[in-house]
Coordinates of C-alpha atoms in Angstrom, one line a residue:
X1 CA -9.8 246.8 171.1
X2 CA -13.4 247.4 172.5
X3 CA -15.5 249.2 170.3
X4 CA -16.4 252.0 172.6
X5 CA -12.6 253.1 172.1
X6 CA -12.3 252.1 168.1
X7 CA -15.3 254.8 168.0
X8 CA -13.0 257.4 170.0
X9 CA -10.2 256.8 167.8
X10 CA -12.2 257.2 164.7
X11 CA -13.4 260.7 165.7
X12 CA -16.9 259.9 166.4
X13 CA -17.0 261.4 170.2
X14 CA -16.2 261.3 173.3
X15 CA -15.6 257.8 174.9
X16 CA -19.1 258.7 177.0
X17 CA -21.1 259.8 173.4
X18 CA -19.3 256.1 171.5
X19 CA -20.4 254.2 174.5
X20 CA -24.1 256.2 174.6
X21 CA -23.3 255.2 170.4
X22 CA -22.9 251.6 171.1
X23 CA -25.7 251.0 173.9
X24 CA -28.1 252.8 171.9
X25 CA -27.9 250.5 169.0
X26 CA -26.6 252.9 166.2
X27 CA -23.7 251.0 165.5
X28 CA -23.2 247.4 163.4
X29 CA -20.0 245.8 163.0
X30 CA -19.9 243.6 159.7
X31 CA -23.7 243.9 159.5
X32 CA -24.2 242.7 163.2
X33 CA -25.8 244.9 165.6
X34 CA -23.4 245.7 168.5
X35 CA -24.6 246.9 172.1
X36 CA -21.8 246.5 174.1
X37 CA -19.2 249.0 174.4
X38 CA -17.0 247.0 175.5
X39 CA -16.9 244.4 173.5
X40 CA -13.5 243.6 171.7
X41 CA -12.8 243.3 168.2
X42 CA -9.4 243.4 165.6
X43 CA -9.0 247.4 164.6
X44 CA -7.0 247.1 161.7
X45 CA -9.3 246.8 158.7
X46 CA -12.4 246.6 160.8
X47 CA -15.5 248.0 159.0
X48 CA -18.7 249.0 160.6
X49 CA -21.4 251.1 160.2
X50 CA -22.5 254.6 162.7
X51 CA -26.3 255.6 162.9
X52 CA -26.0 254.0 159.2
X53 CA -22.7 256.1 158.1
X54 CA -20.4 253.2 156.8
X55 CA -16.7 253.7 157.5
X56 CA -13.6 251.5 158.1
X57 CA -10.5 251.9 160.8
X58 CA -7.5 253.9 159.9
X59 CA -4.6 254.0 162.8
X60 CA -3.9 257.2 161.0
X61 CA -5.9 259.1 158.4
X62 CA -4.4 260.0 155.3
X63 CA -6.6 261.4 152.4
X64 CA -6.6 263.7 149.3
X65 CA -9.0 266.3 148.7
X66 CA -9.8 268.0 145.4
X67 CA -9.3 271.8 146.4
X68 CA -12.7 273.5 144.6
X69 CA -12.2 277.4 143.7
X70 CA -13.4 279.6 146.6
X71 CA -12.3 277.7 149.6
X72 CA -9.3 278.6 152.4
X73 CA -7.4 276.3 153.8
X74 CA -8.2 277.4 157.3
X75 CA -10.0 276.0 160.1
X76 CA -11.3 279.7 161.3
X77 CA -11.6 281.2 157.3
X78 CA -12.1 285.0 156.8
X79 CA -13.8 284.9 153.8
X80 CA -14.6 281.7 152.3
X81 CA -15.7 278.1 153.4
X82 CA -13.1 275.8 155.4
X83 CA -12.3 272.8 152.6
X84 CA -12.3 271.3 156.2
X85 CA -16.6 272.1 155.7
X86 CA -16.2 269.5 152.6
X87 CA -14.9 266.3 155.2
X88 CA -17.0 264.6 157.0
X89 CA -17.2 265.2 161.1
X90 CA -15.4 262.4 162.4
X91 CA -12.4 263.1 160.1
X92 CA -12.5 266.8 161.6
X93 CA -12.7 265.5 165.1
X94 CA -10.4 262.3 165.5
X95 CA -8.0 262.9 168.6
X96 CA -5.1 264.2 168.2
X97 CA -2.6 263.8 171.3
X98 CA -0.7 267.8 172.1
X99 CA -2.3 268.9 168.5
X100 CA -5.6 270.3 167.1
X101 CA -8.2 267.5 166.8
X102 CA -8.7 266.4 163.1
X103 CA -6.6 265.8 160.2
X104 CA -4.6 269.1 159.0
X105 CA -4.1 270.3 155.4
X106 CA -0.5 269.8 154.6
X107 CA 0.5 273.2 153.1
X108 CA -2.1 275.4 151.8
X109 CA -3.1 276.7 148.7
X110 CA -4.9 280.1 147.7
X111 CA -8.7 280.4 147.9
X112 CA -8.9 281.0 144.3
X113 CA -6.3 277.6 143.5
X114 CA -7.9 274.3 142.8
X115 CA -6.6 270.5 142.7
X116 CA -4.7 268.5 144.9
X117 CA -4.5 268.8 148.4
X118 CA -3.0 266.3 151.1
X119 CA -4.8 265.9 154.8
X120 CA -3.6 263.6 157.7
X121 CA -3.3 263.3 161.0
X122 CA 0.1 262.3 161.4
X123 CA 2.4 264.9 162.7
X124 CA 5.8 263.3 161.5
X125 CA 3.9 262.6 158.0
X126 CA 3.1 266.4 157.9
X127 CA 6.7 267.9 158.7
X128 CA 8.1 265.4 156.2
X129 CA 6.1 266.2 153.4
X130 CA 6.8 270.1 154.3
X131 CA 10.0 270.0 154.8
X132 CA 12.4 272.3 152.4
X133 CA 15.4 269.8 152.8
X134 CA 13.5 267.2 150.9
X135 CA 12.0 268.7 147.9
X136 CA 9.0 267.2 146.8
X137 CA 7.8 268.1 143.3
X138 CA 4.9 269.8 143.1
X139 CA 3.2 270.1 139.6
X140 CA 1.1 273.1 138.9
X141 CA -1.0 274.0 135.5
X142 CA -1.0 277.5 134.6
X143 CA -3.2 279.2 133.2
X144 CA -1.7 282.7 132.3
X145 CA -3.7 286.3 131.0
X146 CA -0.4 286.9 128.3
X147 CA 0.6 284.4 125.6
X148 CA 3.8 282.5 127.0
X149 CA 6.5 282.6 125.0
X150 CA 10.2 280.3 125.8
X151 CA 12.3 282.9 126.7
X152 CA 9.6 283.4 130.0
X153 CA 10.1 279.5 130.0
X154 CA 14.0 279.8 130.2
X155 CA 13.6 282.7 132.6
X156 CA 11.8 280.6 134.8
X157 CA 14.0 277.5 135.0
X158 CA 16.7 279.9 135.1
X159 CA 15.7 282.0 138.2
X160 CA 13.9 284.9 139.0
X161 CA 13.8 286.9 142.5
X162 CA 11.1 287.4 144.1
X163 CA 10.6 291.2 146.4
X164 CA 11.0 288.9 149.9
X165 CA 14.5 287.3 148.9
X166 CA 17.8 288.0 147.2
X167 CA 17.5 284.2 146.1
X168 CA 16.5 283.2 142.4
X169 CA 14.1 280.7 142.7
X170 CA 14.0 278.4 139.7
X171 CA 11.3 275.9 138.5
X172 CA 12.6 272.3 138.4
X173 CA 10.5 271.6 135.6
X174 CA 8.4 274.1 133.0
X175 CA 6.6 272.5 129.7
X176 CA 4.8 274.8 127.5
X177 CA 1.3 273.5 127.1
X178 CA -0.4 276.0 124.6
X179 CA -0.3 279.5 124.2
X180 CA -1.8 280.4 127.4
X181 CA -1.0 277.3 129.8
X182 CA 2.2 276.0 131.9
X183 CA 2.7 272.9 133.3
X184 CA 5.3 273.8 136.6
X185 CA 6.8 271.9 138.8
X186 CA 8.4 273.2 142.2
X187 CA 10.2 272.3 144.8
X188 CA 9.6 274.8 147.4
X189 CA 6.6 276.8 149.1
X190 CA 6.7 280.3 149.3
X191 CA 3.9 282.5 149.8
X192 CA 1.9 283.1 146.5
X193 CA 5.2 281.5 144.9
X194 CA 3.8 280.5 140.7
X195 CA 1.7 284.0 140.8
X196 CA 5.0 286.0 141.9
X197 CA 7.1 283.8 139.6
X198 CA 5.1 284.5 136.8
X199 CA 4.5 288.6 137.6
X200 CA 8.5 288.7 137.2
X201 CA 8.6 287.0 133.9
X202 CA 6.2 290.0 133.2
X203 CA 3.3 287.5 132.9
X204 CA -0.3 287.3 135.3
X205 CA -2.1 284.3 136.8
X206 CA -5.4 283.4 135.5
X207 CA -5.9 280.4 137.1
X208 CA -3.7 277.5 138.9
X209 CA -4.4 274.2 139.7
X210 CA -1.9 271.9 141.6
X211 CA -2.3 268.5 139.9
X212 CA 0.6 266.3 141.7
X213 CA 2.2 265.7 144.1
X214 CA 5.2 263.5 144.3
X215 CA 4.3 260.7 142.4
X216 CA 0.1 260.9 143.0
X217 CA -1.4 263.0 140.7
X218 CA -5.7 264.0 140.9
X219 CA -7.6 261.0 139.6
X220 CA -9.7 262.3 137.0
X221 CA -12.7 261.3 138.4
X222 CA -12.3 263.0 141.8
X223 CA -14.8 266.0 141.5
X224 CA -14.0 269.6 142.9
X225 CA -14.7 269.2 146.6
X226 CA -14.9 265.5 146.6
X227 CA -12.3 263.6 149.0
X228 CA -10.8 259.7 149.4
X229 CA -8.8 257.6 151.5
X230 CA -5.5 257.7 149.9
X231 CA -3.9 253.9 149.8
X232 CA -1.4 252.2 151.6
X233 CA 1.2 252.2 148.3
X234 CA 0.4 255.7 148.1
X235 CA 1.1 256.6 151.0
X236 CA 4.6 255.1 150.8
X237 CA 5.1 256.8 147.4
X238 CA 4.5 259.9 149.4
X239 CA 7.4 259.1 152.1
X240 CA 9.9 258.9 149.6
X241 CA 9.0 261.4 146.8
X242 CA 11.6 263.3 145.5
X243 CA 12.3 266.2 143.3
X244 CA 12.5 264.7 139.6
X245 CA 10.4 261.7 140.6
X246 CA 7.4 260.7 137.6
X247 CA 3.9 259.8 138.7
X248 CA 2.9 256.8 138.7
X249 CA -0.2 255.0 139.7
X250 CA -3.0 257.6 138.8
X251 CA -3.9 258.9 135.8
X252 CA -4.1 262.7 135.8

C-alpha cells in the first residue's frame, strides 16, 4: 500500500495533506525517513512515525477509554467536554465509508458516570456489541446515598418496573459490596437504567462506574481519561461475550 494512502486510512488527512505529509519529510517508517508518497510498504503491523507522533496501522480501530466524571459522550456536547476531546485527532478523523468520520462510542454513559467505555470504527462491531438479542454483561459499581440492605438486593434480581415500561427489568447479577456499594451486572441499556433501578428499590445513586464489559474489565492502571488499543484476543472476547460470562485477561 503506498504510504500516502496508509496515512489516509490512519486518519491523518486528506490524501493531498498525507502526500504534502510525506513530501515534506514529517514522516519515518521504522526510523527511515520517507519522501515519497507513493512508495509501497506491508500495512498490517506497519509502524511509523507523523511530524514525530509514533503510531502503528490498525485496519480497524478498536480501543477502550477510561470515561472521567464530567464528560458526554457526544460529538456536539451541551454541557461538558466530548471524551472524543480526550483521543487523539487521527483517531477522530479516520474515514469512515456512509458514516461519521472517527471511531464512535459504543453506547453511552451519563456525564457524571465513570469507567469503561468501548470506541471503534467498525459498524458491524458496533451493532453487535449493542444489540439487545445478545446480552452482553455489563458490570457496574454502585455507590448508593442509603445503606443497602438484601431484600433491595432480592428486589433487584427479582424485577422492578421502571415509569417507561410495564416490563420488570432484573439484574443478572447483584453482590453486596459494603454498606453503601453494589457491584451490578446488566444485560440491557435503557436510558439512566442502575439510577432508575435503584430509585425503585427506594434507594439514590451516588456515584457509578461501569468496570466491565464482557469479559474485559478497566486495567487498574488506565487513568481517568487515558485511552489504549484494545488487543487482538480482546477483541475476540468481545465478539462472543455473553451474559454470565467471567472476566478474564485483566485485572480490575
Amino acid at each position: 500500500m503506498h504510504i500516502e494512502e496508509i496515512l489516509y486510512t490512519q486518519g491523518f488527512g486528506t490524501r493531498r495533506v498525507c502526500a504534502g505529509l510525506v513530501q515534506q519529510g514529517f514522516v519515518t517508517v521504522e526510523g527511515q525517513s520517507v519522501v515519497d508518497p507513493g512508495e509501497d510498504f506491508a500495512a498490517g503491523g506497519l509502524r511509523f512515525t507523523v511530524q514525530g507522533t509514533p503510531w502503528e496501522y490498525h485496519e480497524k480501530a478498536y480501543l477502550m477509554l477510561h470515561k472521567p466524571s464530567g464528560t458526554e459522550c457526544s460529538q456536539k456536547p451541551s454541557t461538558y467536554p466530548s471524551i472524543y476531546t480526550l483521543l487523539p485527532s487521527p483517531l477522530r478523523l479516520r474515514p469512515n465509508k456512509g458514516a461519521v468520520q472517527g471511531v464512535q462510542a459504543i453506547g453511552r454513559l451519563d456525564q457524571d458516570t465513570t469507567g469503561l467505555l468501548l470506541l471503534t470504527d467498525d459498524g458491524q462491531f458496533i451493532h453487535r456489541m449493542g444489540s439487545p438479542k445478545h446480552h452482553v454483561p455489563k458490570v457496574y459499581e454502585v455507590t448508593t446515598k442509603h445503606p443497602v440492605d438484601q431484600s433491595q438486593v432480592d428486589r433487584l434480581l427479582a424485577g422492578v418496573v421502571l415509569d417507561d415500561d410495564p416490563k420488570p427489568v432484573r439484574a443478572a447479577a447483584c453482590e453486596l459490596a459494603g454498606p453503601l456499594h453494589l457491584s451490578l451486572t446488566l444485560t440491557e441499556g435503557k436510558y439512566h437504567q442502575v439510577k432508575r433501578m435503584l430509585a425503585a428499590v427506594g434507594n439514590r445513586v451516588e456515584a457509578l462506574h461501569r468496570s466491565r464489559i464482557g469479559a474485559l474489565a478497566l486495567p487498574a492502571d488506565l487513568a481517568p481519561g487515558q485511552w489504549r488499543w484494545l488487543r487482538a484476543e480482546e477483541v475476540d472476547g468481545l465478539r462472543t461475550a455473553r451474559a454470565g460470562q467471567p472476566a478474564v485477561g485483566v485485572d480490575r
